[in-house]
CSV table of C-alpha atoms and ligand atoms in Angstrom, one decimal:
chain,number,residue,atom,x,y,z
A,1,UNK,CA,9.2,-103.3,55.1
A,2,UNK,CA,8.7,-100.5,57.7
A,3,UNK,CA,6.7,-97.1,56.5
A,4,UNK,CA,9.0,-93.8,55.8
A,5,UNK,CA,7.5,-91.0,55.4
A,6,UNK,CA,8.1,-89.3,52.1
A,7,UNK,CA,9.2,-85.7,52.5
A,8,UNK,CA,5.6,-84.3,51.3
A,9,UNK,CA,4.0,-86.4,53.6
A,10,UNK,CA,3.3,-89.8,52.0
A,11,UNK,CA,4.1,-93.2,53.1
A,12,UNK,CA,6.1,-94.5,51.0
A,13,UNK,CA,5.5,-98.4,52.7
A,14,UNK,CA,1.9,-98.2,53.3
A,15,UNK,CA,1.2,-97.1,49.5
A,16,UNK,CA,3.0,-100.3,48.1
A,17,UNK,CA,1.2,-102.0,50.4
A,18,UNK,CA,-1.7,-100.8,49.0
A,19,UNK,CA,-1.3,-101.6,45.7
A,20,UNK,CA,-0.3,-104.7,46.8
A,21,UNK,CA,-3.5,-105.6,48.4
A,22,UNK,CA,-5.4,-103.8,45.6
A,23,UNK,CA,-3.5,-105.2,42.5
A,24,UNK,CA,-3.0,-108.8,43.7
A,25,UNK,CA,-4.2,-111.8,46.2
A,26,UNK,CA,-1.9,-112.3,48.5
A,27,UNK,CA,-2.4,-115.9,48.2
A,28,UNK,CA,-2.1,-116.1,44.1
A,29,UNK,CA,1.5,-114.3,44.7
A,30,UNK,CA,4.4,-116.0,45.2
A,31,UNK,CA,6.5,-113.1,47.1
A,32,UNK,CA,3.7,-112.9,49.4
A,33,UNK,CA,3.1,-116.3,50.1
A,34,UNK,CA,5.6,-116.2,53.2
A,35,UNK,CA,4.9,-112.7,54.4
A,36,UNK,CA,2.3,-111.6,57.0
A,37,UNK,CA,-1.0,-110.4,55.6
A,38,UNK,CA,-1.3,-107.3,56.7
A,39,UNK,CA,-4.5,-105.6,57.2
A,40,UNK,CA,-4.6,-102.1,55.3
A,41,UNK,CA,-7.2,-100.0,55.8
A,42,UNK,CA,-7.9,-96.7,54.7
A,43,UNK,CA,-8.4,-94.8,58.2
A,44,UNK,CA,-3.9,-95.7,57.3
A,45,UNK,CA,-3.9,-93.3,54.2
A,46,UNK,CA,-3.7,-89.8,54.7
A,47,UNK,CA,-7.2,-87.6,53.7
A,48,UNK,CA,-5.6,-86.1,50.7
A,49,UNK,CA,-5.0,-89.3,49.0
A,50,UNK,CA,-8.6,-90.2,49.4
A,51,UNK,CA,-10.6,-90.8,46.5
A,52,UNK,CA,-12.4,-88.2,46.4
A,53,UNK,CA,-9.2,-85.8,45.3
A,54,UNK,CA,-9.5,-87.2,42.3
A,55,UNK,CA,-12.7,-85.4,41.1
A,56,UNK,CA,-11.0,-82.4,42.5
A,57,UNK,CA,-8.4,-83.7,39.8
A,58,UNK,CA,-10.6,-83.9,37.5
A,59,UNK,CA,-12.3,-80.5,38.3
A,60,UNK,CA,-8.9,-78.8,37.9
A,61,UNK,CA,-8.6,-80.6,34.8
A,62,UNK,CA,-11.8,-79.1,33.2
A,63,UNK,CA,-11.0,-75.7,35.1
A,64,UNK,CA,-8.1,-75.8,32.9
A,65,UNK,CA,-9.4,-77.1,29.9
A,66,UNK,CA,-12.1,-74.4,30.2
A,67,UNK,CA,-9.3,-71.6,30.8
A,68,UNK,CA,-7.7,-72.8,27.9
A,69,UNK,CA,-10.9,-72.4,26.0
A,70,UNK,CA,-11.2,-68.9,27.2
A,71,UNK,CA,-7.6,-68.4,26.1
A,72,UNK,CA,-8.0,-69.9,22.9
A,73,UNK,CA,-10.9,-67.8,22.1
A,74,UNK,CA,-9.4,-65.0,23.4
A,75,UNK,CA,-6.4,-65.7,20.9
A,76,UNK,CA,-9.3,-66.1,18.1
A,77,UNK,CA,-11.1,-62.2,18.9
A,78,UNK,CA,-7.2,-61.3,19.5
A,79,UNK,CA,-6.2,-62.2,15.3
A,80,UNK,CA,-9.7,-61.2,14.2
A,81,UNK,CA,-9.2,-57.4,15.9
A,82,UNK,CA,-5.5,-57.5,14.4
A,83,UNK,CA,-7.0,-59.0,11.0
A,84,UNK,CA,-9.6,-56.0,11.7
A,85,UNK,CA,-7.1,-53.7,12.2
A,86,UNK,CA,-5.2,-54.1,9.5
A,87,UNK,CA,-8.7,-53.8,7.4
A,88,UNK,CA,-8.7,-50.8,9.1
A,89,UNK,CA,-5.3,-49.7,8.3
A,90,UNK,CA,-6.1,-50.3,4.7
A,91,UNK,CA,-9.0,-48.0,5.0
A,92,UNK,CA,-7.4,-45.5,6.3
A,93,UNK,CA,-4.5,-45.6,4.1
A,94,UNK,CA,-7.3,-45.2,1.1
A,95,UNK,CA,-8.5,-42.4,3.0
A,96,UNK,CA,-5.5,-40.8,3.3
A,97,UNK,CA,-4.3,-41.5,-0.4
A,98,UNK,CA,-7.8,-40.0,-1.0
A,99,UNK,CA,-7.0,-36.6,1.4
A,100,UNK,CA,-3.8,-36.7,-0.2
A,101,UNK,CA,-5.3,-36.4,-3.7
A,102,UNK,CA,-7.7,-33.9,-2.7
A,103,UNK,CA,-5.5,-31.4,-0.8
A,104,UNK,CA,-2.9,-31.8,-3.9
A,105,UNK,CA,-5.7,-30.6,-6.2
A,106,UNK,CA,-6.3,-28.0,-3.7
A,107,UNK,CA,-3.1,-26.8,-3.6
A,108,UNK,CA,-2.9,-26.7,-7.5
A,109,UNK,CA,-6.1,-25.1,-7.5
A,110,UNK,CA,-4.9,-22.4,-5.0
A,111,UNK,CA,-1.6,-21.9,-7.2
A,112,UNK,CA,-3.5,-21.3,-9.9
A,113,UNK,CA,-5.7,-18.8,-8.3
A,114,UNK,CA,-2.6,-17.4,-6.8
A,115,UNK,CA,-1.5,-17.0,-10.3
A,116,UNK,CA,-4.6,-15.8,-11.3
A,117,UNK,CA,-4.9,-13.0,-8.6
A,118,UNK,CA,-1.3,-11.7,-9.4
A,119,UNK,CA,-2.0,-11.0,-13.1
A,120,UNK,CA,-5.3,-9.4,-11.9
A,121,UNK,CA,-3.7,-7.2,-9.4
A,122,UNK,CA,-0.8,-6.1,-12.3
A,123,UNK,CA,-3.9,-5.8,-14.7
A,124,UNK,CA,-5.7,-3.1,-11.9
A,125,UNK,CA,-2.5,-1.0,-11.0
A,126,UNK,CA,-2.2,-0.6,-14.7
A,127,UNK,CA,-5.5,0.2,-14.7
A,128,UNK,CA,-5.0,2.4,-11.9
A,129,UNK,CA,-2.3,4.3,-13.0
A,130,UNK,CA,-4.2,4.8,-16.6
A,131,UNK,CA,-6.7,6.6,-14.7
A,132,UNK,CA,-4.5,8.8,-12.6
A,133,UNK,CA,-2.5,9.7,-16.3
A,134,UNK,CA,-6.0,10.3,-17.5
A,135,UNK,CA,-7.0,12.3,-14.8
A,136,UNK,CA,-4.2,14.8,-14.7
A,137,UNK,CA,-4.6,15.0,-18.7
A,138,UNK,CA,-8.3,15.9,-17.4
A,139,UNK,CA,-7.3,18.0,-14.9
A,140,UNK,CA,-4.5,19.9,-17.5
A,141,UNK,CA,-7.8,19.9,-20.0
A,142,UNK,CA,-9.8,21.7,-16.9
A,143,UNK,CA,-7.1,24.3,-16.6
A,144,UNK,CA,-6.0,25.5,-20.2
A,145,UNK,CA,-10.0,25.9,-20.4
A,146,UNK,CA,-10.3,27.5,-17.8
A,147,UNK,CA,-7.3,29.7,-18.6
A,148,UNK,CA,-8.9,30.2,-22.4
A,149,UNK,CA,-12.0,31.5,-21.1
A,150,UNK,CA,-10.5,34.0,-18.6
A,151,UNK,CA,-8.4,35.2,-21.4
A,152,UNK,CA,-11.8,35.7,-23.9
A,153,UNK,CA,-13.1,37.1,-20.8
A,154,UNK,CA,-10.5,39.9,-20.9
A,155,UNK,CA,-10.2,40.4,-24.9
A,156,UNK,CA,-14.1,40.4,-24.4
A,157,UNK,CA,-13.9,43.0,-22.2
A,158,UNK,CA,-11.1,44.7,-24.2
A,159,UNK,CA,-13.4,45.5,-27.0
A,160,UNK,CA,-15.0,48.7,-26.2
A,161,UNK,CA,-11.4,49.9,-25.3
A,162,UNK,CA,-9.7,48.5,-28.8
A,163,UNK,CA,-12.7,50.0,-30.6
A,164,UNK,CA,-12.3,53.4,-28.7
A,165,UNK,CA,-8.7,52.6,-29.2
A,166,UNK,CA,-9.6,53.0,-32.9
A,167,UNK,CA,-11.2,55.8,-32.9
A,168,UNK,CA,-9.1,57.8,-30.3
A,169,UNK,CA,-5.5,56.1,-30.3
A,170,UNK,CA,-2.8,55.0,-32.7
A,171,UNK,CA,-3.2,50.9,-34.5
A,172,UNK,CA,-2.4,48.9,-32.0
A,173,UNK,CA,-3.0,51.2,-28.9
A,174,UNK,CA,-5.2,50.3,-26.5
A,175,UNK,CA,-7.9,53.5,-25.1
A,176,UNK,CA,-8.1,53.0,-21.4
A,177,UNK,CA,-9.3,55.8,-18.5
A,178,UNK,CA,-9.4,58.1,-20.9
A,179,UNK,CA,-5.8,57.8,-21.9
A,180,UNK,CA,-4.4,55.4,-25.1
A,181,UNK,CA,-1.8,53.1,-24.0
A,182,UNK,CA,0.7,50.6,-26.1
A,183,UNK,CA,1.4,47.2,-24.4
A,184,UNK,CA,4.5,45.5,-26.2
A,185,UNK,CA,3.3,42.5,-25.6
A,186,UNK,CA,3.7,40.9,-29.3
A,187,UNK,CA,6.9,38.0,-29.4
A,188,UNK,CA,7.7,39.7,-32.2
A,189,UNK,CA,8.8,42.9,-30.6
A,190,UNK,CA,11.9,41.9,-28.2
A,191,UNK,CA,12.7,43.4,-24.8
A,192,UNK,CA,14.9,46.6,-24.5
A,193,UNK,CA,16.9,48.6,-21.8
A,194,UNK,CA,14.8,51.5,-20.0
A,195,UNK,CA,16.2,53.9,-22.4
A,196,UNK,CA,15.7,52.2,-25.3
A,197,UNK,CA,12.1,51.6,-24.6
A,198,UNK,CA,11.0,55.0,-24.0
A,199,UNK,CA,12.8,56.1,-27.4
A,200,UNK,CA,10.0,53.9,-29.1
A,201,UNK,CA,7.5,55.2,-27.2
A,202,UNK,CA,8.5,58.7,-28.0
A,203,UNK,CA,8.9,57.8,-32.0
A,204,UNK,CA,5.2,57.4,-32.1
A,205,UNK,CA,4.6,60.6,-29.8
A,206,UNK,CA,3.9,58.9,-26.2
A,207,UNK,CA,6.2,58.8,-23.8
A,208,UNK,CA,6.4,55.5,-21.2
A,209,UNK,CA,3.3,55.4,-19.3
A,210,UNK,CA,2.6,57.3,-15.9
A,211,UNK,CA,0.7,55.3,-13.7
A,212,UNK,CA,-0.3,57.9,-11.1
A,213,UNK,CA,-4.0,56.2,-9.7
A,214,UNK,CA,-5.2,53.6,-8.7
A,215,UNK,CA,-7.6,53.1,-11.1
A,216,UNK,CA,-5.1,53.6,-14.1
A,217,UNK,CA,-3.2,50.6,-12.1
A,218,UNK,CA,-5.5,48.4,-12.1
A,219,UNK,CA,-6.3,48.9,-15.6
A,220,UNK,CA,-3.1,48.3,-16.6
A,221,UNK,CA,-2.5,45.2,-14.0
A,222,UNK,CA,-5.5,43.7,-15.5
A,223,UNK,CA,-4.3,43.9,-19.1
A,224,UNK,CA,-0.7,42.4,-18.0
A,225,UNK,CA,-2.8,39.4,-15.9
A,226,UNK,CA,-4.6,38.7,-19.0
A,227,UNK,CA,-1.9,38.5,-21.0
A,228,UNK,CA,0.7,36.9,-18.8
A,229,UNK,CA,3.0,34.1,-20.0
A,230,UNK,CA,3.5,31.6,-16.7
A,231,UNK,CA,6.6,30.1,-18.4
A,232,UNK,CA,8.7,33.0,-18.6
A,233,UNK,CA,10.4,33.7,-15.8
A,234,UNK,CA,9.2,36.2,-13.7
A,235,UNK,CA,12.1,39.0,-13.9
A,236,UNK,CA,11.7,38.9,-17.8
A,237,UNK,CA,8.0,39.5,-17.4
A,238,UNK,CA,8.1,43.0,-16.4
A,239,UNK,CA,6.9,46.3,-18.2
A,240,UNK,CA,8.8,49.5,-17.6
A,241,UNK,CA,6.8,52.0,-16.9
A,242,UNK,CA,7.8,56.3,-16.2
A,243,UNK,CA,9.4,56.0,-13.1
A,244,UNK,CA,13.1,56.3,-12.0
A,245,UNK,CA,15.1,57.4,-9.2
A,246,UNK,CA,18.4,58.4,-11.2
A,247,UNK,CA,18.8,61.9,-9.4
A,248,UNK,CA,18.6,60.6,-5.8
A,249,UNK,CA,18.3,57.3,-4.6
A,250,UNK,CA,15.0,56.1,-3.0
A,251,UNK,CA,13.4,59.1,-4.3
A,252,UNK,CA,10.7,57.9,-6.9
A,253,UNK,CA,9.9,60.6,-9.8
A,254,UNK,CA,7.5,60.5,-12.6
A,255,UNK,CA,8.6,61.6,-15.9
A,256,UNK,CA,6.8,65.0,-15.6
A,257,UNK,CA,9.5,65.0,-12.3
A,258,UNK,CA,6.2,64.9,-9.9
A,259,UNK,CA,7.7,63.0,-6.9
A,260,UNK,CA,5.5,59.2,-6.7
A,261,UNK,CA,2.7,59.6,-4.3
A,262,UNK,CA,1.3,56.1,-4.1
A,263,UNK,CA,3.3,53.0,-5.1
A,264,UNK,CA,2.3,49.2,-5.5
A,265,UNK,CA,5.5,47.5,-5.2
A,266,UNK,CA,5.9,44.1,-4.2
A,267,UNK,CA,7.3,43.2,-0.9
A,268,UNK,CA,10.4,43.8,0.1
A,269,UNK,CA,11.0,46.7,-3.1
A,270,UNK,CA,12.3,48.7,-4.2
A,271,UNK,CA,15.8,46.9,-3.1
A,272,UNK,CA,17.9,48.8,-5.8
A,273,UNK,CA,19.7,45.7,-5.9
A,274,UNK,CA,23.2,45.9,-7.7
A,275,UNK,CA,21.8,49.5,-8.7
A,276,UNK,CA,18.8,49.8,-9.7
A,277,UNK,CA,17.3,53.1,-10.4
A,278,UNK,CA,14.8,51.9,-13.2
A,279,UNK,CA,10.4,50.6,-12.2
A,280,UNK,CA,8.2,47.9,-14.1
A,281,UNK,CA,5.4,46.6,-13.5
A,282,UNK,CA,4.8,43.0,-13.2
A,283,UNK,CA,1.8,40.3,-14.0
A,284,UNK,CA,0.6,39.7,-10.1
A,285,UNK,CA,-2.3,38.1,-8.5
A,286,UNK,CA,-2.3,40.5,-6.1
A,287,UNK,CA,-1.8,44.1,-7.9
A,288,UNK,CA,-0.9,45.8,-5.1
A,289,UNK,CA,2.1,44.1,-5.2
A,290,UNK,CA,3.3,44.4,-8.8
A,291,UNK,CA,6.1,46.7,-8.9
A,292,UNK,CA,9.8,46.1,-8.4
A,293,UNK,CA,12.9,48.1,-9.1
A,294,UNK,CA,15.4,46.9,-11.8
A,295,UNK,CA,18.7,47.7,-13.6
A,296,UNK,CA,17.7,50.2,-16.5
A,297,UNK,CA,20.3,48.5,-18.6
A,298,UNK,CA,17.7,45.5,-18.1
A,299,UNK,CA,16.0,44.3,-20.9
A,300,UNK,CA,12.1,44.0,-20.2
A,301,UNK,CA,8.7,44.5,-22.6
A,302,UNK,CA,7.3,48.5,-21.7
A,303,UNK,CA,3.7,50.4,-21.8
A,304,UNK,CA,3.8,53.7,-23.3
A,305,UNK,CA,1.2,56.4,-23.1
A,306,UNK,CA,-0.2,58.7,-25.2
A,307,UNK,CA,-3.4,61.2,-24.8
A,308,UNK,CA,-6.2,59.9,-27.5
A,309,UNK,CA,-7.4,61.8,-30.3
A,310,UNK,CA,-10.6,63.4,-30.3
A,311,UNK,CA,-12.8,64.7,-33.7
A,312,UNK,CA,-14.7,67.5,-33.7
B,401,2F8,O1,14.2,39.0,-5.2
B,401,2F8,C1,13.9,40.2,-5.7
B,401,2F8,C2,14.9,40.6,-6.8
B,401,2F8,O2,14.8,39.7,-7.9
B,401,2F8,C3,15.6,40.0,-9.0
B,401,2F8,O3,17.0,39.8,-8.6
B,401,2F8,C4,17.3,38.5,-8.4
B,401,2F8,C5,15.3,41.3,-9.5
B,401,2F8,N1,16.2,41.6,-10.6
B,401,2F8,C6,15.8,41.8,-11.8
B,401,2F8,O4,14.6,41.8,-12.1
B,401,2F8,C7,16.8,42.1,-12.9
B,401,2F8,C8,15.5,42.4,-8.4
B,401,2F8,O5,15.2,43.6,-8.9
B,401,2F8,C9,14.6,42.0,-7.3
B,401,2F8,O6,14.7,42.9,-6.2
B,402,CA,CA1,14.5,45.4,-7.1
């Protein structure tokens, strides 16, 4: 049999011939009996088929045997991280449940204070607006006292004229700058036309009052202050007074017929608006500004005037 050469490099022929001359004597087998002994030696057999490949076998054997160690460990830490991590998951699943629990209470607990905070704020602006209710009732207190002792004030100061007034003037006259004067000031007594009121003054022998100085004005202004009703309106709180200008318009006369020297009327009077031939004098902070002109047919309170009576 001639040698081919496999295609990755053996010989086929040699190698049988090999095992031939390994496996079995050449004179003990029969096919071999008539054949030519051939003399195989191993500088025939390629290097790599040497003995010595064999340990590199077997070193590529344990190379893998060790790999597969490796990987089989590997594969071991591999299952106990993912049998860790799923100890892990469970913890943290706990944990969460746990946060979960927490935060729910926390959000009850902040409901709650919501809750809480809501009645106290209704609870304050009731409180709040108790105190502003109570405050103005305060401040309304403050006032009418106020107002109380201004008008004791006056009557206090009124004495000495209401006991002069006794003693000089008529009941129920008042004796001021030397004069004795009649305020209708009661509710009683209702409000009458120019005319009308001078006809009661003249029934108790006055006449309406002449205001011709300063200081009889402001005598007079300071009784109407004192005894000045806020809540009426202001063109029903007026006093007629001795003054007209029936016989020529704009020209003032008192009732003596002197012609007005020295008027205090407010701004803007006298208007004689829609006629208006007829003074009073008005309540007025500022008294210099306390006259106006007005219909005589008007009905308003009136001062009279009368000279007091004096004993010998
Ligand atoms: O505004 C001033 C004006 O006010 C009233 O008329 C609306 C007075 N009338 C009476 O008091 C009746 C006016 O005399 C006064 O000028
Ligand atoms: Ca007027």
């Amino acid at each position: 049999m001639k040698d081919k050469e496999n295609s990755d490099g053996s010989y086929e022929g040699t190698y049988n011939k090999l095992i031939s001359q390994e496996d079995v004597s050449v004179d003990e087998h029969p096919l071999y009996a008539n054949l030519e002994k051939h003399q195989v030696s191993m500088s025939m057999v390629r290097p790599e088929f040497r003995p010595n490949h064999y340990r590199v076998l077997a070193v590529s054997l344990v190379v893998l045997a060790v790999i597969l160690l490796i990987v089989d460990i590997g594969l071991g830490v591999y299952y106990n991280k993912l049998t860790g991590g799923h100890q892990t998951i469970t913890d943290i699943n706990s944990e969460v449940a746990k946060l979960q629990a927490t935060y729910n209470l926390a959000i009850q607990r902040r409901d709650e204070a919501k809750k809480q905070l809501a009645a106290e704020v209704s609870e304050q602006q009731r409180t709040k607006w108790e105190l502003e209710h109570q405050n103005r009732r305060c401040k309304d207190y403050e006032n009418k006292a106020d107002k109380i002792k201004t008008e004791i004030a006056g009557l206090k100061s009124h004495i000495p004229m209401i006991e002069e007034g006794c003693r000089h003037c008529l009941p129920g006259w008042t004796f001021m700058n030397s004069q004795c004067y009649y305020f209708a000031f009661s509710e009683a007594i209702s409000r009458r036309s120019w005319l009308e009121a001078r006809q009661f003054c003249k029934k108790q022998g006055g006449d309406l009052a002449v205001i011709d100085s300063t200081a009889k004005h402001m005598a007079v202004s300071e009784l109407l202050n004192n005894y000045h009703d806020p809540s009426r309106p202001i063109t029903q709180s007026g006093f007629w007074i001795g003054l007209r200008d029936v016989e020529e318009e704009g020209v003032w006369k008192w009732l003596d017929g002197r012609r007005l020297a020295e008027g205090y009327w407010n701004d803007g009077e006298p208007n004689n608006l829609n006629t208006e031939d007829c003074a009073a004098a008005y309540p007025r902070a500022n008294p210099f500004k306390a006259w106006n002109d007005a219909p005589c047919s008007y009905s308003l309170k009136w001062i009279c005037e009368m000279a007091p009576r004096f004993e010998n």
